[in-house]
Coordinates of C-alpha atoms and ligand atoms in Angstrom, one line a residue:
M1 CA 0.0 0.4 0.1
N2 CA 1.3 3.4 -1.2
T3 CA 1.2 6.4 0.7
A4 CA 0.9 9.7 -1.3
Y5 CA -0.3 13.8 -0.9
I6 CA -2.3 15.7 -3.1
S7 CA -2.3 19.3 -3.8
L8 CA -5.5 20.9 -4.6
G9 CA -6.4 24.4 -5.8
S10 CA -9.4 26.3 -7.5
N11 CA -9.9 29.7 -8.1
M12 CA -13.1 29.9 -10.5
G13 CA -16.8 29.3 -9.7
D14 CA -17.9 27.7 -6.5
R15 CA -14.1 26.9 -5.4
A16 CA -15.0 25.1 -2.1
G17 CA -17.6 22.9 -4.3
Y18 CA -15.1 21.7 -6.8
L19 CA -12.6 20.8 -4.2
E20 CA -15.2 18.9 -2.1
K21 CA -16.3 17.3 -5.3
A22 CA -12.8 16.2 -6.6
I23 CA -12.2 14.7 -3.0
N24 CA -15.8 12.8 -3.2
I25 CA -14.3 11.4 -6.9
L26 CA -11.1 10.3 -5.7
S27 CA -12.7 8.8 -2.5
S28 CA -15.3 6.7 -5.0
H29 CA -12.5 5.0 -6.4
G30 CA -12.2 1.2 -5.1
K31 CA -8.4 2.0 -5.0
I32 CA -7.9 5.5 -3.2
E33 CA -8.6 5.9 0.5
V34 CA -8.4 9.6 1.6
T35 CA -7.1 9.2 5.1
K36 CA -6.5 12.9 6.0
R37 CA -7.4 16.4 4.5
S38 CA -6.1 20.1 5.6
S39 CA -8.1 22.7 6.3
L40 CA -9.3 25.1 3.1
Y41 CA -6.9 28.3 2.8
E42 CA -7.5 31.5 1.3
T43 CA -4.3 32.1 -1.0
D44 CA -2.9 35.0 -3.1
P45 CA -2.1 34.0 -6.9
V46 CA 1.5 32.9 -7.8
G47 CA 3.2 32.6 -10.8
F48 CA 0.6 34.6 -12.9
T49 CA -1.0 37.2 -10.3
E50 CA -3.4 38.8 -12.2
Q51 CA -6.1 36.4 -11.4
D52 CA -8.4 35.5 -8.5
Q53 CA -7.7 34.1 -5.3
F54 CA -7.6 30.5 -4.7
L55 CA -8.7 28.0 -2.0
N56 CA -5.8 25.2 -1.8
M57 CA -5.8 22.3 0.4
V58 CA -3.7 19.0 0.6
I59 CA -5.0 15.4 1.0
E60 CA -3.1 12.1 2.2
I61 CA -4.3 9.2 0.6
R62 CA -3.5 5.3 1.1
T63 CA -3.5 3.9 -2.6
S64 CA -2.6 0.5 -4.4
L65 CA -2.6 2.4 -7.7
S66 CA 1.2 3.1 -9.6
P67 CA 2.0 6.7 -9.4
E68 CA 1.3 6.7 -13.2
T69 CA -2.2 5.4 -13.0
L70 CA -2.8 7.9 -9.5
L71 CA -1.7 10.9 -12.0
H72 CA -4.3 9.4 -14.6
Q73 CA -7.1 9.6 -11.9
C74 CA -6.2 12.9 -11.0
L75 CA -6.3 14.1 -14.5
Q76 CA -9.5 12.3 -15.1
V77 CA -11.3 14.3 -12.4
E78 CA -10.2 17.5 -13.8
I79 CA -11.8 16.2 -17.0
D80 CA -14.7 15.0 -14.9
L81 CA -15.3 18.7 -13.5
G82 CA -15.0 20.6 -16.6
R83 CA -11.5 22.2 -16.4
E84 CA -10.6 23.7 -19.7
R85 CA -7.1 24.7 -19.6
E86 CA -7.0 28.1 -21.5
F87 CA -3.5 28.6 -20.7
K88 CA -0.4 27.1 -18.5
W89 CA -0.6 29.5 -15.3
G90 CA -4.1 30.8 -16.0
P91 CA -7.3 30.5 -13.9
R92 CA -8.7 27.0 -13.0
I93 CA -12.1 25.3 -11.6
I94 CA -9.8 22.7 -10.2
D95 CA -6.0 21.7 -10.3
L96 CA -4.6 18.2 -8.7
D97 CA -1.0 18.1 -8.1
I98 CA 0.6 14.8 -7.0
L99 CA 3.3 16.5 -4.1
L100 CA 4.6 12.9 -2.8
F101 CA 4.4 9.3 -3.3
N102 CA 6.3 7.4 -0.3
H103 CA 9.6 8.4 0.1
E104 CA 10.1 7.6 -3.7
T105 CA 11.5 10.3 -6.9
I106 CA 10.2 9.6 -10.1
E107 CA 11.4 11.8 -13.3
A108 CA 9.1 10.6 -16.2
E109 CA 8.3 12.7 -19.3
N110 CA 4.8 13.7 -17.8
L111 CA 5.4 12.9 -14.1
L112 CA 7.9 14.8 -11.5
I113 CA 7.9 13.1 -8.0
P114 CA 8.2 15.0 -5.5
H115 CA 6.8 18.3 -7.2
P116 CA 9.5 20.3 -8.5
R117 CA 8.2 23.6 -6.8
M118 CA 6.3 22.4 -3.8
Q119 CA 9.4 23.6 -1.6
E120 CA 9.0 27.1 -3.0
R121 CA 5.1 27.3 -2.3
A122 CA 3.7 28.4 1.0
F123 CA 0.2 27.8 -0.3
V124 CA 1.1 24.0 -0.9
L125 CA 3.4 23.7 2.2
I126 CA 1.3 25.2 5.2
P127 CA -1.6 22.5 4.1
L128 CA 0.8 19.8 3.5
L129 CA 2.5 20.6 6.9
E130 CA -1.2 20.8 9.0
V131 CA -1.5 16.8 7.9
A132 CA 2.2 15.8 7.8
P133 CA 4.0 18.3 10.0
S134 CA 7.3 16.1 10.2
I135 CA 7.5 15.1 6.6
E136 CA 10.8 15.2 4.6
H137 CA 11.7 16.2 1.2
P138 CA 13.0 12.7 -0.5
S139 CA 15.4 14.6 -2.6
F140 CA 17.0 16.8 -0.2
N141 CA 16.5 14.3 2.9
A142 CA 15.4 17.8 5.1
P143 CA 12.1 18.2 6.9
L144 CA 9.7 20.1 4.3
A145 CA 9.0 22.6 7.6
E146 CA 12.6 24.1 7.1
F147 CA 11.7 25.4 3.7
L148 CA 8.9 26.9 5.0
D149 CA 10.7 29.5 6.9
E150 CA 12.6 30.4 3.7
I151 CA 9.4 31.4 2.1
P152 CA 8.8 35.5 2.0
D153 CA 5.2 35.2 1.2
K154 CA 3.7 33.1 4.1
E155 CA 1.1 36.0 4.8
G156 CA -0.6 35.1 1.0
V157 CA -2.0 32.1 2.7
R158 CA -4.7 32.5 5.6
Ligands
GSY201 N1 -2.0 30.7 -4.7 C1 -1.9 29.9 -5.8 N2 -1.3 30.3 -6.8 C2 -1.3 29.5 -7.7 N3 -0.9 29.7 -9.2 C3 -0.8 28.7 -9.6 S1 -0.4 28.5 -11.3 N4 -1.6 27.4 -9.0 C4 -2.1 26.3 -9.5 C5 -1.4 25.5 -9.0 O1 0.1 25.3 -9.6 C6 -1.9 28.2 -8.0 C7 -2.4 27.9 -6.8 O2 -3.2 26.7 -6.8 N5 -2.5 28.5 -5.6

């Protein structure tokens, strides 16, 4: 059995509703159990800042799926909820990113684990550390809590 952490975000429409529907779809999969969920956080957009505030959260799952099959399920949730990818960094009704899969490092063409920017993003680290306070980064073998201290825009997560 595998343990994975998934970051969810939404900044269009009924944001909380989309997050809840995404979790319900994952939970209804016979090989995915949602074991922990963080609070909902109101967050300032990073990257492309000319867009609405996000709601972000992180869930912990237990799954017998492979990383690639889990990625496929996450992309299918986005399709099921009607996500349209207008442009890479633009607004979205729902976004799911696999952050960690066990303590594994995966470098595939369509899948990088740990998520390559997770240690730079307060909107990811703060909800992740809520559900897994002592989690470590598999590549750096260091607590992810130490990376949060280095991020300047923590106030952008409420
Ligand atoms: N606060 C915040 N900013 C973001 N910029 C992008 S792109 N995204 C989409 C996830 O990469 C987000 C997000 O989920 N939250």
